[in-house]
């Protein structure tokens, strides 16, 4: 139950890429739910008439987020805006981190004055060779997030530092997106960061250990991952395409929200 000291927010707009769109929290109708929908559902359950918009589109780089989403979000006048972007840039073979930092700063400077509370994040990282390869860039991005939050009064949700979200079992077979359970934990983390009473105080703790898959099972999974996800991802990079090309924002208007499909 919400206490008298809990914040009263009447609207939420989410800005970002596939992480905020909700991949890979797949619903029966083929759409994605994700942490932002789950968060909006909680807020709507406590605030009649609560409104929610989600401008996120998979595959977007920070420059595209700034060009296509930031001004739209700022004009909506929502109480809370979440901004997560830049991680897709850090995963590119060639990445100008100075440009990424500058664009992120531009986004924060435009969004912070337009809402009551801007929420930034240190994105989660799946344990494994990809994280180790790109860790320096990611941590440079997160240092920028921390500095911008301190300067503009934003709050930061530290998902990168949560042991539970590094566990490969909370990541989909594409190894890039969280499972439904991972998204649930992210929603809880943002909920608490916004000042609400915890519903799951242990969201950040590791899930119980299980017997790891054997060598043969791991090799089969590696082959399936390479064929279904890695090779198409490489092909898009080589041809300059994105998984989000031509896709509209998930929820382009700030409208009353009744909650995601279970």
GROMACS .gro file of C-alpha atoms in nm:
model
  262
    1UNK     CA    1   0.000   0.000   0.000
    2UNK     CA    2   0.123   0.347  -0.084
    3UNK     CA    3   0.220   0.555   0.217
    4UNK     CA    4   0.160   0.925   0.266
    5UNK     CA    5   0.528   0.990   0.207
    6UNK     CA    6   0.529   0.815  -0.133
    7UNK     CA    7   0.560   1.049  -0.431
    8UNK     CA    8   0.251   1.139  -0.629
    9UNK     CA    9   0.321   1.118  -1.001
   10UNK     CA   10   0.043   1.140  -1.257
   11UNK     CA   11   0.229   1.059  -1.579
   12UNK     CA   12   0.534   0.881  -1.723
   13UNK     CA   13   0.715   0.897  -2.056
   14UNK     CA   14   0.989   0.648  -2.144
   15UNK     CA   15   1.263   0.732  -2.395
   16UNK     CA   16   1.516   0.490  -2.539
   17UNK     CA   17   1.586   0.176  -2.741
   18UNK     CA   18   1.500  -0.196  -2.724
   19UNK     CA   19   1.568  -0.212  -2.351
   20UNK     CA   20   1.288   0.039  -2.286
   21UNK     CA   21   1.066  -0.100  -2.562
   22UNK     CA   22   1.058  -0.422  -2.361
   23UNK     CA   23   1.243  -0.683  -2.566
   24UNK     CA   24   1.243  -0.981  -2.491
   25UNK     CA   25   0.942  -0.976  -2.256
   26UNK     CA   26   0.714  -1.123  -2.520
   27UNK     CA   27   0.336  -1.129  -2.480
   28UNK     CA   28   0.103  -1.387  -2.639
   29UNK     CA   29  -0.005  -1.141  -2.909
   30UNK     CA   30   0.356  -1.097  -3.026
   31UNK     CA   31   0.411  -0.753  -2.872
   32UNK     CA   32   0.659  -0.671  -2.597
   33UNK     CA   33   0.577  -0.566  -2.242
   34UNK     CA   34   0.895  -0.479  -2.048
   35UNK     CA   35   0.993  -0.287  -1.738
   36UNK     CA   36   0.845   0.048  -1.845
   37UNK     CA   37   0.498  -0.103  -1.897
   38UNK     CA   38   0.523  -0.283  -1.563
   39UNK     CA   39   0.629   0.036  -1.388
   40UNK     CA   40   0.345   0.232  -1.550
   41UNK     CA   41   0.098  -0.034  -1.439
   42UNK     CA   42   0.209   0.001  -1.077
   43UNK     CA   43   0.187   0.378  -1.090
   44UNK     CA   44  -0.153   0.366  -1.262
   45UNK     CA   45  -0.289   0.132  -0.994
   46UNK     CA   46  -0.222   0.401  -0.735
   47UNK     CA   47  -0.315   0.712  -0.933
   48UNK     CA   48  -0.651   0.736  -1.112
   49UNK     CA   49  -0.615   0.879  -1.461
   50UNK     CA   50  -0.242   0.803  -1.474
   51UNK     CA   51  -0.102   0.861  -1.823
   52UNK     CA   52   0.183   0.678  -1.995
   53UNK     CA   53   0.378   0.717  -2.316
   54UNK     CA   54   0.668   0.510  -2.448
   55UNK     CA   55   0.869   0.648  -2.739
   56UNK     CA   56   1.133   0.374  -2.740
   57UNK     CA   57   1.225   0.193  -3.061
   58UNK     CA   58   1.463  -0.100  -3.081
   59UNK     CA   59   1.808  -0.046  -3.231
   60UNK     CA   60   1.818   0.330  -3.185
   61UNK     CA   61   2.152   0.502  -3.129
   62UNK     CA   62   2.182   0.800  -2.897
   63UNK     CA   63   2.181   1.044  -3.191
   64UNK     CA   64   1.854   0.900  -3.318
   65UNK     CA   65   1.705   0.913  -2.969
   66UNK     CA   66   1.796   1.281  -2.945
   67UNK     CA   67   1.664   1.361  -3.292
   68UNK     CA   68   1.343   1.157  -3.282
   69UNK     CA   69   1.234   1.124  -2.920
   70UNK     CA   70   1.372   1.390  -2.689
   71UNK     CA   71   1.177   1.695  -2.806
   72UNK     CA   72   0.858   1.489  -2.834
   73UNK     CA   73   0.901   1.366  -2.477
   74UNK     CA   74   0.982   1.713  -2.345
   75UNK     CA   75   0.667   1.855  -2.504
   76UNK     CA   76   0.444   1.600  -2.332
   77UNK     CA   77   0.492   1.760  -1.991
   78UNK     CA   78   0.500   1.431  -1.800
   79UNK     CA   79   0.583   1.418  -1.430
   80UNK     CA   80   0.847   1.148  -1.483
   81UNK     CA   81   1.070   1.086  -1.784
   82UNK     CA   82   1.304   0.789  -1.811
   83UNK     CA   83   1.601   0.812  -2.046
   84UNK     CA   84   1.819   0.514  -2.132
   85UNK     CA   85   2.043   0.540  -2.437
   86UNK     CA   86   2.396   0.515  -2.566
   87UNK     CA   87   2.457   0.148  -2.499
   88UNK     CA   88   2.391   0.052  -2.862
   89UNK     CA   89   2.662   0.300  -2.959
   90UNK     CA   90   2.916   0.143  -2.723
   91UNK     CA   91   2.862  -0.197  -2.887
   92UNK     CA   92   2.953  -0.072  -3.233
   93UNK     CA   93   3.306  -0.157  -3.355
   94UNK     CA   94   3.374   0.214  -3.406
   95UNK     CA   95   3.234   0.441  -3.138
   96UNK     CA   96   3.315   0.807  -3.074
   97UNK     CA   97   3.261   0.823  -2.700
   98UNK     CA   98   3.307   1.198  -2.696
   99UNK     CA   99   3.014   1.233  -2.936
  100UNK     CA  100   2.804   0.988  -2.732
  101UNK     CA  101   2.869   1.184  -2.412
  102UNK     CA  102   2.783   1.511  -2.585
  103UNK     CA  103   2.455   1.378  -2.721
  104UNK     CA  104   2.359   1.231  -2.385
  105UNK     CA  105   2.430   1.566  -2.224
  106UNK     CA  106   2.212   1.737  -2.485
  107UNK     CA  107   1.927   1.496  -2.412
  108UNK     CA  108   1.948   1.549  -2.036
  109UNK     CA  109   1.966   1.927  -2.070
  110UNK     CA  110   1.646   1.926  -2.277
  111UNK     CA  111   1.452   1.671  -2.072
  112UNK     CA  112   1.537   1.766  -1.712
  113UNK     CA  113   1.357   2.106  -1.714
  114UNK     CA  114   1.046   1.955  -1.877
  115UNK     CA  115   0.951   1.711  -1.600
  116UNK     CA  116   0.934   1.682  -1.221
  117UNK     CA  117   1.176   1.387  -1.213
  118UNK     CA  118   1.420   1.266  -1.477
  119UNK     CA  119   1.535   0.905  -1.434
  120UNK     CA  120   1.865   0.786  -1.581
  121UNK     CA  121   2.014   0.437  -1.563
  122UNK     CA  122   2.337   0.247  -1.551
  123UNK     CA  123   2.224  -0.030  -1.785
  124UNK     CA  124   2.263  -0.397  -1.687
  125UNK     CA  125   2.541  -0.606  -1.837
  126UNK     CA  126   2.526  -0.980  -1.898
  127UNK     CA  127   2.827  -1.164  -1.760
  128UNK     CA  128   3.045  -1.296  -2.040
  129UNK     CA  129   3.299  -1.204  -2.308
  130UNK     CA  130   3.086  -0.930  -2.466
  131UNK     CA  131   3.065  -0.742  -2.137
  132UNK     CA  132   3.438  -0.774  -2.080
  133UNK     CA  133   3.519  -0.651  -2.429
  134UNK     CA  134   3.303  -0.340  -2.405
  135UNK     CA  135   3.327  -0.276  -2.030
  136UNK     CA  136   3.558   0.032  -2.060
  137UNK     CA  137   3.315   0.207  -2.295
  138UNK     CA  138   3.014   0.114  -2.084
  139UNK     CA  139   3.175   0.242  -1.767
  140UNK     CA  140   3.272   0.565  -1.941
  141UNK     CA  141   2.908   0.604  -2.043
  142UNK     CA  142   2.789   0.535  -1.689
  143UNK     CA  143   3.034   0.785  -1.542
  144UNK     CA  144   2.878   1.044  -1.773
  145UNK     CA  145   2.530   0.938  -1.656
  146UNK     CA  146   2.630   0.988  -1.292
  147UNK     CA  147   2.781   1.330  -1.360
  148UNK     CA  148   2.480   1.452  -1.557
  149UNK     CA  149   2.239   1.328  -1.290
  150UNK     CA  150   2.425   1.516  -1.019
  151UNK     CA  151   2.427   1.833  -1.228
  152UNK     CA  152   2.061   1.826  -1.334
  153UNK     CA  153   1.885   1.672  -1.034
  154UNK     CA  154   1.810   1.340  -1.201
  155UNK     CA  155   1.810   1.008  -1.019
  156UNK     CA  156   2.017   0.709  -1.135
  157UNK     CA  157   1.903   0.347  -1.121
  158UNK     CA  158   2.216   0.133  -1.087
  159UNK     CA  159   2.133  -0.185  -1.277
  160UNK     CA  160   2.493  -0.240  -1.379
  161UNK     CA  161   2.590  -0.287  -1.014
  162UNK     CA  162   2.310  -0.537  -0.940
  163UNK     CA  163   2.449  -0.894  -0.918
  164UNK     CA  164   2.115  -1.048  -1.018
  165UNK     CA  165   2.101  -0.870  -1.354
  166UNK     CA  166   2.443  -0.994  -1.461
  167UNK     CA  167   2.324  -1.355  -1.438
  168UNK     CA  168   2.295  -1.509  -1.789
  169UNK     CA  169   1.978  -1.687  -1.675
  170UNK     CA  170   1.798  -1.351  -1.668
  171UNK     CA  171   1.886  -1.286  -2.033
  172UNK     CA  172   1.709  -1.409  -2.344
  173UNK     CA  173   1.867  -1.646  -2.597
  174UNK     CA  174   1.981  -1.346  -2.803
  175UNK     CA  175   2.209  -1.251  -2.508
  176UNK     CA  176   2.119  -0.884  -2.558
  177UNK     CA  177   1.782  -0.849  -2.385
  178UNK     CA  178   1.643  -0.937  -2.045
  179UNK     CA  179   1.381  -1.205  -1.984
  180UNK     CA  180   1.043  -1.127  -1.830
  181UNK     CA  181   1.192  -1.184  -1.485
  182UNK     CA  182   1.476  -0.945  -1.565
  183UNK     CA  183   1.230  -0.676  -1.672
  184UNK     CA  184   1.029  -0.731  -1.354
  185UNK     CA  185   1.339  -0.665  -1.146
  186UNK     CA  186   1.420  -0.350  -1.343
  187UNK     CA  187   1.067  -0.219  -1.285
  188UNK     CA  188   1.113  -0.282  -0.914
  189UNK     CA  189   1.446  -0.099  -0.916
  190UNK     CA  190   1.298   0.210  -1.082
  191UNK     CA  191   0.995   0.195  -0.852
  192UNK     CA  192   1.216   0.207  -0.546
  193UNK     CA  193   1.444   0.475  -0.691
  194UNK     CA  194   1.138   0.696  -0.739
  195UNK     CA  195   1.077   0.674  -0.365
  196UNK     CA  196   0.803   0.410  -0.345
  197UNK     CA  197   0.793   0.140  -0.079
  198UNK     CA  198   0.960  -0.182  -0.199
  199UNK     CA  199   0.749  -0.468  -0.323
  200UNK     CA  200   1.060  -0.682  -0.372
  201UNK     CA  201   1.345  -0.560  -0.147
  202UNK     CA  202   1.575  -0.830  -0.286
  203UNK     CA  203   1.545  -0.754  -0.659
  204UNK     CA  204   1.921  -0.700  -0.683
  205UNK     CA  205   2.027  -1.021  -0.509
  206UNK     CA  206   2.139  -1.319  -0.722
  207UNK     CA  207   1.886  -1.589  -0.804
  208UNK     CA  208   1.949  -1.932  -0.647
  209UNK     CA  209   2.222  -2.139  -0.807
  210UNK     CA  210   2.130  -2.422  -1.042
  211UNK     CA  211   2.332  -2.696  -1.206
  212UNK     CA  212   2.502  -2.536  -1.508
  213UNK     CA  213   2.436  -2.687  -1.852
  214UNK     CA  214   2.688  -2.939  -1.980
  215UNK     CA  215   2.944  -2.882  -2.253
  216UNK     CA  216   2.726  -3.023  -2.531
  217UNK     CA  217   2.425  -2.813  -2.430
  218UNK     CA  218   2.639  -2.499  -2.422
  219UNK     CA  219   2.775  -2.569  -2.771
  220UNK     CA  220   2.426  -2.623  -2.910
  221UNK     CA  221   2.317  -2.295  -2.753
  222UNK     CA  222   2.621  -2.116  -2.897
  223UNK     CA  223   2.545  -2.243  -3.249
  224UNK     CA  224   2.180  -2.145  -3.221
  225UNK     CA  225   2.273  -1.801  -3.090
  226UNK     CA  226   2.520  -1.743  -3.374
  227UNK     CA  227   2.276  -1.853  -3.645
  228UNK     CA  228   1.962  -1.682  -3.515
  229UNK     CA  229   2.102  -1.366  -3.358
  230UNK     CA  230   2.473  -1.294  -3.403
  231UNK     CA  231   2.496  -1.333  -3.781
  232UNK     CA  232   2.184  -1.121  -3.851
  233UNK     CA  233   2.318  -0.857  -3.611
  234UNK     CA  234   2.652  -0.849  -3.796
  235UNK     CA  235   2.471  -0.829  -4.132
  236UNK     CA  236   2.274  -0.524  -4.014
  237UNK     CA  237   2.595  -0.356  -3.898
  238UNK     CA  238   2.764  -0.418  -4.234
  239UNK     CA  239   2.470  -0.282  -4.433
  240UNK     CA  240   2.392   0.011  -4.204
  241UNK     CA  241   2.048  -0.123  -4.116
  242UNK     CA  242   1.880  -0.136  -3.775
  243UNK     CA  243   1.624  -0.373  -3.626
  244UNK     CA  244   1.407  -0.068  -3.560
  245UNK     CA  245   1.406   0.074  -3.912
  246UNK     CA  246   1.052   0.174  -4.007
  247UNK     CA  247   0.902   0.088  -3.669
  248UNK     CA  248   0.687   0.347  -3.489
  249UNK     CA  249   0.730   0.436  -3.121
  250UNK     CA  250   0.576   0.183  -2.886
  251UNK     CA  251   0.323   0.424  -2.732
  252UNK     CA  252   0.359   0.761  -2.906
  253UNK     CA  253   0.096   0.952  -2.709
  254UNK     CA  254   0.060   1.027  -2.339
  255UNK     CA  255  -0.266   0.848  -2.267
  256UNK     CA  256  -0.444   0.691  -1.967
  257UNK     CA  257  -0.296   0.351  -1.889
  258UNK     CA  258  -0.472   0.049  -1.749
  259UNK     CA  259  -0.173  -0.184  -1.742
  260UNK     CA  260  -0.003  -0.441  -1.964
  261UNK     CA  261  -0.150  -0.774  -2.059
  262UNK     CA  262  -0.050  -1.043  -1.808
   0.00000   0.00000   0.00000
